[in-house]
Short mmCIF file of C-alpha atoms and ligand atoms in Angstrom, two decimals:
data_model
loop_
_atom_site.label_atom_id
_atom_site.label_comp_id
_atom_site.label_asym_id
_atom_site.label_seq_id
_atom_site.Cartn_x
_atom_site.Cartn_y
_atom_site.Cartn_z
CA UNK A 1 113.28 107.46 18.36
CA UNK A 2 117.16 106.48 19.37
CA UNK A 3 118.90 105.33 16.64
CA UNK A 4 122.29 103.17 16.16
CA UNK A 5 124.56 105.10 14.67
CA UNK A 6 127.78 103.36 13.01
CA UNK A 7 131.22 105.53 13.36
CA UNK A 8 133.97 105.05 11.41
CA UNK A 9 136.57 107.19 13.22
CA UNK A 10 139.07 106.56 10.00
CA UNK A 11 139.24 104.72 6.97
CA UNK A 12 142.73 103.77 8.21
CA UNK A 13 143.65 99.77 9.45
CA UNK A 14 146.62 97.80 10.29
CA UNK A 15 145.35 94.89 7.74
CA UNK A 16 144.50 94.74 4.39
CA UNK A 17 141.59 92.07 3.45
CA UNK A 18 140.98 91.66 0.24
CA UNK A 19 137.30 91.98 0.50
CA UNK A 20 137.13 94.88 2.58
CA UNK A 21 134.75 98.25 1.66
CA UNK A 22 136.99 101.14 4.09
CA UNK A 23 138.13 103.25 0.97
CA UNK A 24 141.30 103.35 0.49
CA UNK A 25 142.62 106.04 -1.58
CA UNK A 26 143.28 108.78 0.91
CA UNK A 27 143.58 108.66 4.61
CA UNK A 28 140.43 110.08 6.27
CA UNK A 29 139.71 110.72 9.57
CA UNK A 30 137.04 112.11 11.97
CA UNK A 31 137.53 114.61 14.41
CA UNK A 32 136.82 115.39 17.84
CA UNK A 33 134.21 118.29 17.16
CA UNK A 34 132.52 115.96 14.24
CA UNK A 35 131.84 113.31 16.74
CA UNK A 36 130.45 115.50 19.17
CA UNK A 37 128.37 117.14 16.25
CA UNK A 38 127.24 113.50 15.72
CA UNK A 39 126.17 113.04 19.63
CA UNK A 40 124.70 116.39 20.26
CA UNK A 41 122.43 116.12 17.49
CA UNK A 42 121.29 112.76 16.63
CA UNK A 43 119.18 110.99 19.01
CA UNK A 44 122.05 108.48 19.65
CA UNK A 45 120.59 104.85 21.37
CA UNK A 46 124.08 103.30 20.42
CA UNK A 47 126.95 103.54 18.87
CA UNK A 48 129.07 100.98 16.87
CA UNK A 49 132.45 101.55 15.45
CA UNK A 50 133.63 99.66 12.22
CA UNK A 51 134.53 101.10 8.95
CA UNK A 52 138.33 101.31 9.49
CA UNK A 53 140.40 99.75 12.42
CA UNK A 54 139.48 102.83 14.71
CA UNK A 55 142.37 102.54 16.94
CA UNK A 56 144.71 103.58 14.72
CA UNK A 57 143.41 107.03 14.50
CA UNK A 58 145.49 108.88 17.15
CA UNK A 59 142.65 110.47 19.45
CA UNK A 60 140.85 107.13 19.56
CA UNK A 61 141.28 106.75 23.26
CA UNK A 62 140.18 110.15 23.90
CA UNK A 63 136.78 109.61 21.49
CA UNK A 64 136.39 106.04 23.64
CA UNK A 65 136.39 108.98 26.80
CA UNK A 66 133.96 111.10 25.26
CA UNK A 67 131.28 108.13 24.32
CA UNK A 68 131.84 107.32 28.33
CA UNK A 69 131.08 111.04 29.50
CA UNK A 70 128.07 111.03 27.31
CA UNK A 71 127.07 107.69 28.71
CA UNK A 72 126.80 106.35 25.25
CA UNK A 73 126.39 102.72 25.06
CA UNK A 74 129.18 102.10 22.61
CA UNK A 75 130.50 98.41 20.64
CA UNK A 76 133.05 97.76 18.38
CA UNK A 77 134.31 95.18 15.43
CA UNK A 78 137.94 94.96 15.83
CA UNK A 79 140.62 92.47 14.12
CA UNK A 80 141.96 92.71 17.84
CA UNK A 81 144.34 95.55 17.65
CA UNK A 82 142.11 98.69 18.85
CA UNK A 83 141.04 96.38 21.84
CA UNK A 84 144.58 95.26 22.83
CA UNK A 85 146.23 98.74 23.03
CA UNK A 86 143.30 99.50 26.18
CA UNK A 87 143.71 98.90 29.60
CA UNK A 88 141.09 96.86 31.07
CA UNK A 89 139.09 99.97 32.44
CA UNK A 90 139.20 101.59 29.00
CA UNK A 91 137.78 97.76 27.34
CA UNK A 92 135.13 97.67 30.06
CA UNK A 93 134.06 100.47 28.80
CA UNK A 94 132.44 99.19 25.61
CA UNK A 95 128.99 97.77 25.71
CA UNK A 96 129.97 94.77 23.63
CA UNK A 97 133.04 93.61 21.32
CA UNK A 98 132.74 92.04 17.85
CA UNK A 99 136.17 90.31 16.76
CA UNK A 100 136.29 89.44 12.92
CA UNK A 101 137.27 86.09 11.89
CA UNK A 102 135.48 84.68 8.54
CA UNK A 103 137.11 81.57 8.28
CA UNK A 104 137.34 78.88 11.34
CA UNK A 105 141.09 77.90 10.89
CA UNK A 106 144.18 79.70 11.84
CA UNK A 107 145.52 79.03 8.50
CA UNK A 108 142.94 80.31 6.35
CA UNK A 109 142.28 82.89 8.58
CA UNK A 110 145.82 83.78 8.41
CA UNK A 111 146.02 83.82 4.62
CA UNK A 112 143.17 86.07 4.21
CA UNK A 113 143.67 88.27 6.58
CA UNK A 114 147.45 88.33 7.10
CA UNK A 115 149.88 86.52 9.29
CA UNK A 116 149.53 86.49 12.92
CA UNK A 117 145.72 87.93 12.49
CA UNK A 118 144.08 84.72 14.06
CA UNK A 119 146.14 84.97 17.41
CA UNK A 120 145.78 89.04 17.63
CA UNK A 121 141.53 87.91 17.57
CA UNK A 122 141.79 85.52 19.24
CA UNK A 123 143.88 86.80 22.59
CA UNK A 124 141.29 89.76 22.38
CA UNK A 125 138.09 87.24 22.37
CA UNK A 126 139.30 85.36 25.52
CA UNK A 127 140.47 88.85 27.31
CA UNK A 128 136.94 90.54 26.63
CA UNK A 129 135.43 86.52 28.07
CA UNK A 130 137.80 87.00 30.99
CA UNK A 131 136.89 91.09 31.49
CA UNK A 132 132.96 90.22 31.45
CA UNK A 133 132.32 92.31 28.29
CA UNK A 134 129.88 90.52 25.44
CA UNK A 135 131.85 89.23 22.75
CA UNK A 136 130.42 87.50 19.55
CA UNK A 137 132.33 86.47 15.77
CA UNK A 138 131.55 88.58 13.33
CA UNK A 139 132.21 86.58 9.91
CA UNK A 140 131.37 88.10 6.04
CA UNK A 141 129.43 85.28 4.31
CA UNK A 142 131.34 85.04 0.93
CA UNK A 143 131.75 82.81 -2.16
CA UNK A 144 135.13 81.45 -0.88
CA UNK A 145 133.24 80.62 2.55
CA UNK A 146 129.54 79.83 2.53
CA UNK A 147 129.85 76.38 3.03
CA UNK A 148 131.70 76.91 6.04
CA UNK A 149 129.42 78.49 7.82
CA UNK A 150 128.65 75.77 10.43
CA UNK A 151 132.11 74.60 11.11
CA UNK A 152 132.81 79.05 11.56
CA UNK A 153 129.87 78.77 14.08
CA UNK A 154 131.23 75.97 16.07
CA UNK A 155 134.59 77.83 16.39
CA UNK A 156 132.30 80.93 17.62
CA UNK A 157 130.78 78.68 19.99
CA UNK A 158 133.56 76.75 21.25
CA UNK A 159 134.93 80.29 21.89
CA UNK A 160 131.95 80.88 23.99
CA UNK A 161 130.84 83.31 21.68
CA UNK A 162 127.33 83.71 19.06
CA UNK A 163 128.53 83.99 15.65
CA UNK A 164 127.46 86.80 13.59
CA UNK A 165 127.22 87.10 9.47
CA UNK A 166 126.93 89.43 7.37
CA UNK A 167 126.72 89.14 3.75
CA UNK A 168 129.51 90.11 1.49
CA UNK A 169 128.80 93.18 -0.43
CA UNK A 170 130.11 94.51 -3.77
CA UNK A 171 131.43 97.53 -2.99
CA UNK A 172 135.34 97.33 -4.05
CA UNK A 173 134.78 94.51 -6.76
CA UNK A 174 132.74 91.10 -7.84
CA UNK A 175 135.97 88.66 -6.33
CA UNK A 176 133.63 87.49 -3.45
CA UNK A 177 129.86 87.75 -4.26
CA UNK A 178 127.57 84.87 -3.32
CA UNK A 179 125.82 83.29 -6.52
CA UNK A 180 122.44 83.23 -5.20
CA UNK A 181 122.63 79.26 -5.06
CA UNK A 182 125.79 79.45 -2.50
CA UNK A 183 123.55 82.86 -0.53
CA UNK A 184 120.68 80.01 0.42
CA UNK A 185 123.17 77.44 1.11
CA UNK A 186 125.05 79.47 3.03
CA UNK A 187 121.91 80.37 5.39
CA UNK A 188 121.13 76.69 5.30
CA UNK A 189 124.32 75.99 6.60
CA UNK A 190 124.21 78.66 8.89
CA UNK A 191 120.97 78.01 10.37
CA UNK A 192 121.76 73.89 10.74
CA UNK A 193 124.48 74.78 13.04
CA UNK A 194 122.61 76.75 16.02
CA UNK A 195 119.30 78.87 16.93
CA UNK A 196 118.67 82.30 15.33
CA UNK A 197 118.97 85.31 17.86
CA UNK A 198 118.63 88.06 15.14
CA UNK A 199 117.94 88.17 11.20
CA UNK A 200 117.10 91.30 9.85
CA UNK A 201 118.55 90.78 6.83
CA UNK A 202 115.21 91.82 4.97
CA UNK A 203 114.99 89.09 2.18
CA UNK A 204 115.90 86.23 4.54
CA UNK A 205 113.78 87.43 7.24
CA UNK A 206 110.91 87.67 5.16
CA UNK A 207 111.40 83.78 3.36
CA UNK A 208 112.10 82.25 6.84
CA UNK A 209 108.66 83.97 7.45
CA UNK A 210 109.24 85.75 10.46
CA UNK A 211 107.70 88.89 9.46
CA UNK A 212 110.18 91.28 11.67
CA UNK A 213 111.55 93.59 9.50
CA UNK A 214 109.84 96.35 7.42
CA UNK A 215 112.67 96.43 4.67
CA UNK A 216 116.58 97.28 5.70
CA UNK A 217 117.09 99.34 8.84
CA UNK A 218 119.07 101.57 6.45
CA UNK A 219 117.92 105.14 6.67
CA UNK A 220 115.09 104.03 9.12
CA UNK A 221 116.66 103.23 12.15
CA UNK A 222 120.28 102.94 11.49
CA UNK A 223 122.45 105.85 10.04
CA UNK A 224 126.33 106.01 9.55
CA UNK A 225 128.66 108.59 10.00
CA UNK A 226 132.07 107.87 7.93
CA UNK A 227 135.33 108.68 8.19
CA UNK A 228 135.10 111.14 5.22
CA UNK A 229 133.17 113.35 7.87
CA UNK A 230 130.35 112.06 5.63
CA UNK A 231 126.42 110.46 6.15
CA UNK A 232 124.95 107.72 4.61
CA UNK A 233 122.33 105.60 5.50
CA UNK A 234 124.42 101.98 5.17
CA UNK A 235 128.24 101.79 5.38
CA UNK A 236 127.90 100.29 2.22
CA UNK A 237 126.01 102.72 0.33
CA UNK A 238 127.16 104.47 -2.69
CA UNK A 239 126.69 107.97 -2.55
CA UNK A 240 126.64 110.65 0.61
CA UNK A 241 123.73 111.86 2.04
CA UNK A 242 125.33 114.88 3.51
CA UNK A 243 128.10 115.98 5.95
CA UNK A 244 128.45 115.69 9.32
CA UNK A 245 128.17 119.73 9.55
CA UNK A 246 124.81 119.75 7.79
CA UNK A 247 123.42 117.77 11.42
CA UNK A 248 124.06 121.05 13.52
CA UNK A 249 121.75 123.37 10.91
CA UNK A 250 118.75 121.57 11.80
CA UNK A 251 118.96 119.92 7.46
CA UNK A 252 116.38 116.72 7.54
CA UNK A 253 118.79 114.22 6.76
CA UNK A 254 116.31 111.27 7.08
CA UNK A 255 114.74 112.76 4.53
CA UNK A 256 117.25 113.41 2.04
CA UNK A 257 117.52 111.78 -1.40
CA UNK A 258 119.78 108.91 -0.53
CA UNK A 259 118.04 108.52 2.38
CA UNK A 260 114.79 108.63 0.45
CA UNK A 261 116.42 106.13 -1.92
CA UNK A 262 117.44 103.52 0.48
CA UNK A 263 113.79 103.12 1.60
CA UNK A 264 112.41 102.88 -2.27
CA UNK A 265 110.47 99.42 -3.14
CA UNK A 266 110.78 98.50 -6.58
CA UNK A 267 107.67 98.34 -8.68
CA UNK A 268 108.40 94.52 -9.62
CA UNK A 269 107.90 94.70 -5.83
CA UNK A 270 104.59 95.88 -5.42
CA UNK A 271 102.59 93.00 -5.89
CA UNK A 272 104.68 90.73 -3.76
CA UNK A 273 103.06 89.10 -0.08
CA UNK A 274 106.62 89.41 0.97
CA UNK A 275 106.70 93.27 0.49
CA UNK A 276 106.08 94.75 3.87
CA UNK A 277 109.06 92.86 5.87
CA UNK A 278 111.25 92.59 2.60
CA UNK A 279 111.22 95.74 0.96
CA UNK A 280 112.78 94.80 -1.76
CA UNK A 281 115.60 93.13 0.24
CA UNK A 282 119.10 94.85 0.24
CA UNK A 283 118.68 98.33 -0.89
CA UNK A 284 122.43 98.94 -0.61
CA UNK A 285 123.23 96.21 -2.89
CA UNK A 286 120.86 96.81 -5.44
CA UNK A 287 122.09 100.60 -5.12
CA UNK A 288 125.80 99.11 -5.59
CA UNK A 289 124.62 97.30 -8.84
CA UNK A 290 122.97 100.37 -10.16
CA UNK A 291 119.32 97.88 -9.59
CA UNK A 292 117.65 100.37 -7.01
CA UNK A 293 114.87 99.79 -8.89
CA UNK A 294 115.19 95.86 -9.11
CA UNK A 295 114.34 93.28 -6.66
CA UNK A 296 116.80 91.86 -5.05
CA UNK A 297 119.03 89.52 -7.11
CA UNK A 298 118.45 86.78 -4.24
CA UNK A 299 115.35 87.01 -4.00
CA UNK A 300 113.57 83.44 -4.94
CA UNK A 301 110.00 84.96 -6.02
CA UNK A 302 111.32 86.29 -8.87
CA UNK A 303 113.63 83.26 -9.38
CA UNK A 304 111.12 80.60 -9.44
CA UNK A 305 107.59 81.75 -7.56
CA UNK A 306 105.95 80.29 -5.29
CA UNK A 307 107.57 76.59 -5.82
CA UNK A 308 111.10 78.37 -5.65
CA UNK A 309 109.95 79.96 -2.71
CA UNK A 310 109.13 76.50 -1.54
CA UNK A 311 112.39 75.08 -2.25
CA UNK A 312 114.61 77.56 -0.06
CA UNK A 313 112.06 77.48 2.37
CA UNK A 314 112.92 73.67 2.82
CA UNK A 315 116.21 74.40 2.77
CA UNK A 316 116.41 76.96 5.51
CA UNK A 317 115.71 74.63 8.61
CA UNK A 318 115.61 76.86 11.61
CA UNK A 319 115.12 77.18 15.18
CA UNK A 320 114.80 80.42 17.44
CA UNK A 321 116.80 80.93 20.24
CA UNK A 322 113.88 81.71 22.47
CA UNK A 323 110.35 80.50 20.71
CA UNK A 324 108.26 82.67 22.52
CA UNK A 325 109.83 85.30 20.83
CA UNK A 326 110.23 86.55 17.20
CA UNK A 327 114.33 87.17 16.83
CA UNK A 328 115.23 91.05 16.97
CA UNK A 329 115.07 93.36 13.59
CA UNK A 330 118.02 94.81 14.89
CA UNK A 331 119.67 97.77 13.15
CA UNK A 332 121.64 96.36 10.40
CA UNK A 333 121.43 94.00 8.33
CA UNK A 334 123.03 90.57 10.01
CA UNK A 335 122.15 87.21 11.35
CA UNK A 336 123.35 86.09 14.63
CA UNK A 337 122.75 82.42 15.75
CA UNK A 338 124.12 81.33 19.00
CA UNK A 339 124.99 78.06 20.35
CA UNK A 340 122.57 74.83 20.19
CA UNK A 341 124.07 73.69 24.25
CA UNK A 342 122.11 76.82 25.55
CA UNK A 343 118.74 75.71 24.32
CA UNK A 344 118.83 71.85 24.73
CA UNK A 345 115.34 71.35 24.43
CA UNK A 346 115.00 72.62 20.73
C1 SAM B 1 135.31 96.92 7.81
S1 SAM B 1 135.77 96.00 9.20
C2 SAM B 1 136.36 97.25 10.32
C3 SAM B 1 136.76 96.74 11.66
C4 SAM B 1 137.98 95.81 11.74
N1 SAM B 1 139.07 96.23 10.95
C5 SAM B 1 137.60 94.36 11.50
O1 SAM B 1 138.26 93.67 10.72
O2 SAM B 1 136.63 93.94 12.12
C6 SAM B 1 134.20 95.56 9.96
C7 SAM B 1 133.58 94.28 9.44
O3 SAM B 1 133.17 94.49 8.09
C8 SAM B 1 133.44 93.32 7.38
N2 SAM B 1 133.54 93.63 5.94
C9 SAM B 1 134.58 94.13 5.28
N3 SAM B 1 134.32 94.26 3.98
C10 SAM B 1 133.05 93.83 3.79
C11 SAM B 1 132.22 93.71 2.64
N4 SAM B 1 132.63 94.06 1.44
N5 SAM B 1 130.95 93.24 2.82
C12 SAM B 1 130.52 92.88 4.05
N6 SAM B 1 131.28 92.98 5.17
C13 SAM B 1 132.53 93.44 5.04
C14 SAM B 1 134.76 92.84 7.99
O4 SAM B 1 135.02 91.49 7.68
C15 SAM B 1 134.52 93.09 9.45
O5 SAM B 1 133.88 92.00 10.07
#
């Protein structure tokens, strides 16, 4: 079965958010040979580089060659500056662009990220418009911004672009985490501002009651390859499943402990109607926490039962994009909703 496979090509960037996972304590890089490893053994449906801010490694534009050569349908999240140093022909090349905003103001985009980080993003978004290539906001869904969700999404749209979230995850500190009131809110918020094209963020999925996902994608149908010339199933998990290397010698790395680990349902789990598309929710965070073995600490069964479950249901007032259709698992964990003017009959 093709799989997405996630490349950081280094650990390196030109910014320095304060909520960001890259590690930071040595410079790490992949390498020509590693990547092809990567390509001539998994069975590669896409590839998506994040991790670092790959253009600063100094063979990125010959990598971006190779994943043309190979055909390989390739996207990127970029703060703008591995998109602007392309030509047009070399940004063509990508399959789709992600540009990372999290806030929907200049100036608090600005202070979080750094000065002059809103226009860098922003020139690239309206170049990749102009070029033809799909472009969507990719925004972390923090404590500092969940209740700016829907005015983020109306920037995204206004930029002619879906919005995507992701949920902030504890992997360099607590600064950021969502209390699991401002998590629902935040999805509320979310949701009220345009139709859902994707949620396969497990837990969510499974409350909203859409039944899509069978637990995270992690070590299932998504796998990452990091700049430490490592595997893991989830950027974001803890440990390494293996090195790149251990692809070529025909090693099972689906089924190696971490992998095995990221698919584990906890026992308070077991009895749950949510359990097939939840799975316990975010194994990565509850791996972060040191909880594999505990639900999810969003999860509103074990909050409240059945009358919390209720209550967030109410809460999280949806549409979907296209009815007739239940939104895409897709291969990470994220929510994309896109803009309301598309669908003006919902
Ligand atoms: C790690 S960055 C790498 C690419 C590029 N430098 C950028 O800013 O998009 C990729 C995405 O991960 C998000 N991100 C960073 N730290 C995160 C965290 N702790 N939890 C969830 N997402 C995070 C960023 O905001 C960005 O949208």
């Amino acid at each position: 079965m093709p799989v997405a496979v996630g490349i950081g090509l280094t650990n390196e960037c030109n910014l320095a958010c304060p909520h960001c996972y890259r590690p930071t304590l040595t410079q790490q890089r992949l390498s020509i040979p590693e990547v092809e490893t990567i390509l001539d053994n998994l069975d590669v449906g896409s590839v998506n580089l994040g991790v670092g801010e790959n253009g600063v490694h100094p063979e990125y534009r010959d990598m971006l060659a190779l994943f043309r050569e190979r055909d390989v349908k390739t996207a990127i999240t970029s703060n703008g500056y591995s998109l602007d140093m392309l030509s047009d022909e070399e940004l063509s090349g990508f399959h789709s662009v992600e540009l990372s905003f999290d806030f929907p103001t200049k100036e608090e985009t600005d202070e979080f990220r750094g000065p002059g980080a809103w226009e860098a993003a922003s020139e690239s978004v309206e170049r990749c418009r102009r070029l033809g290539i799909p472009t969507s906001i990719a925004a972390v869904m923090m404590n500092t911004n969940f209740d700016k969700m829907g005015e983020t999404a109306r920037f995204a749209f206004g930029m002619g672009c879906d919005l995507r979230v992701n949920v902030y995850q504890p992997v360099i500190g607590e600064e950021f985490t969502l209390s699991y009131e401002q998590f629902w809110e935040g999805f509320a918020n979310l949701f009220a501002a345009g139709p859902v094209v994707v949620c396969s963020e497990p837990l969510v999925n499974a409350i909203m009651g859409l039944d899509s996902t069978r637990g995270s994608p992690c070590g299932t149908r998504s796998i990452r390859a990091l700049p430490a010339g490592t595997i893991a199933p989830c950027p974001y998990w803890p440990a390494a499943a293996g090195v790149i290397g251990h692809l070529k010698n025909g090693h099972d790395i689906w089924n190696s402990r971490e992998f095995e680990k990221s698919r584990t349902l906890p026992e308070a789990c077991e009895p749950c109607r949510f359990r097939e598309s939840c799975g316990g929710g975010c194994a990565s965070r509850r791996a972060i926490r040191r909880n594999l073995d505990e639900p999810d600490e969003y999860c509103p069964v074990v909050r409240g039962g059945d009358e919390e479950v209720e209550r967030i249901q109410k809460m999280l007032e949806y549409k979907l994009s296209d009815p007739s259709d239940v939104p895409k698992a897709g291969n990470a964990c994220t929510t994309v909703i896109t803009t309301p003017e598309s669908h003006p009959s919902q």
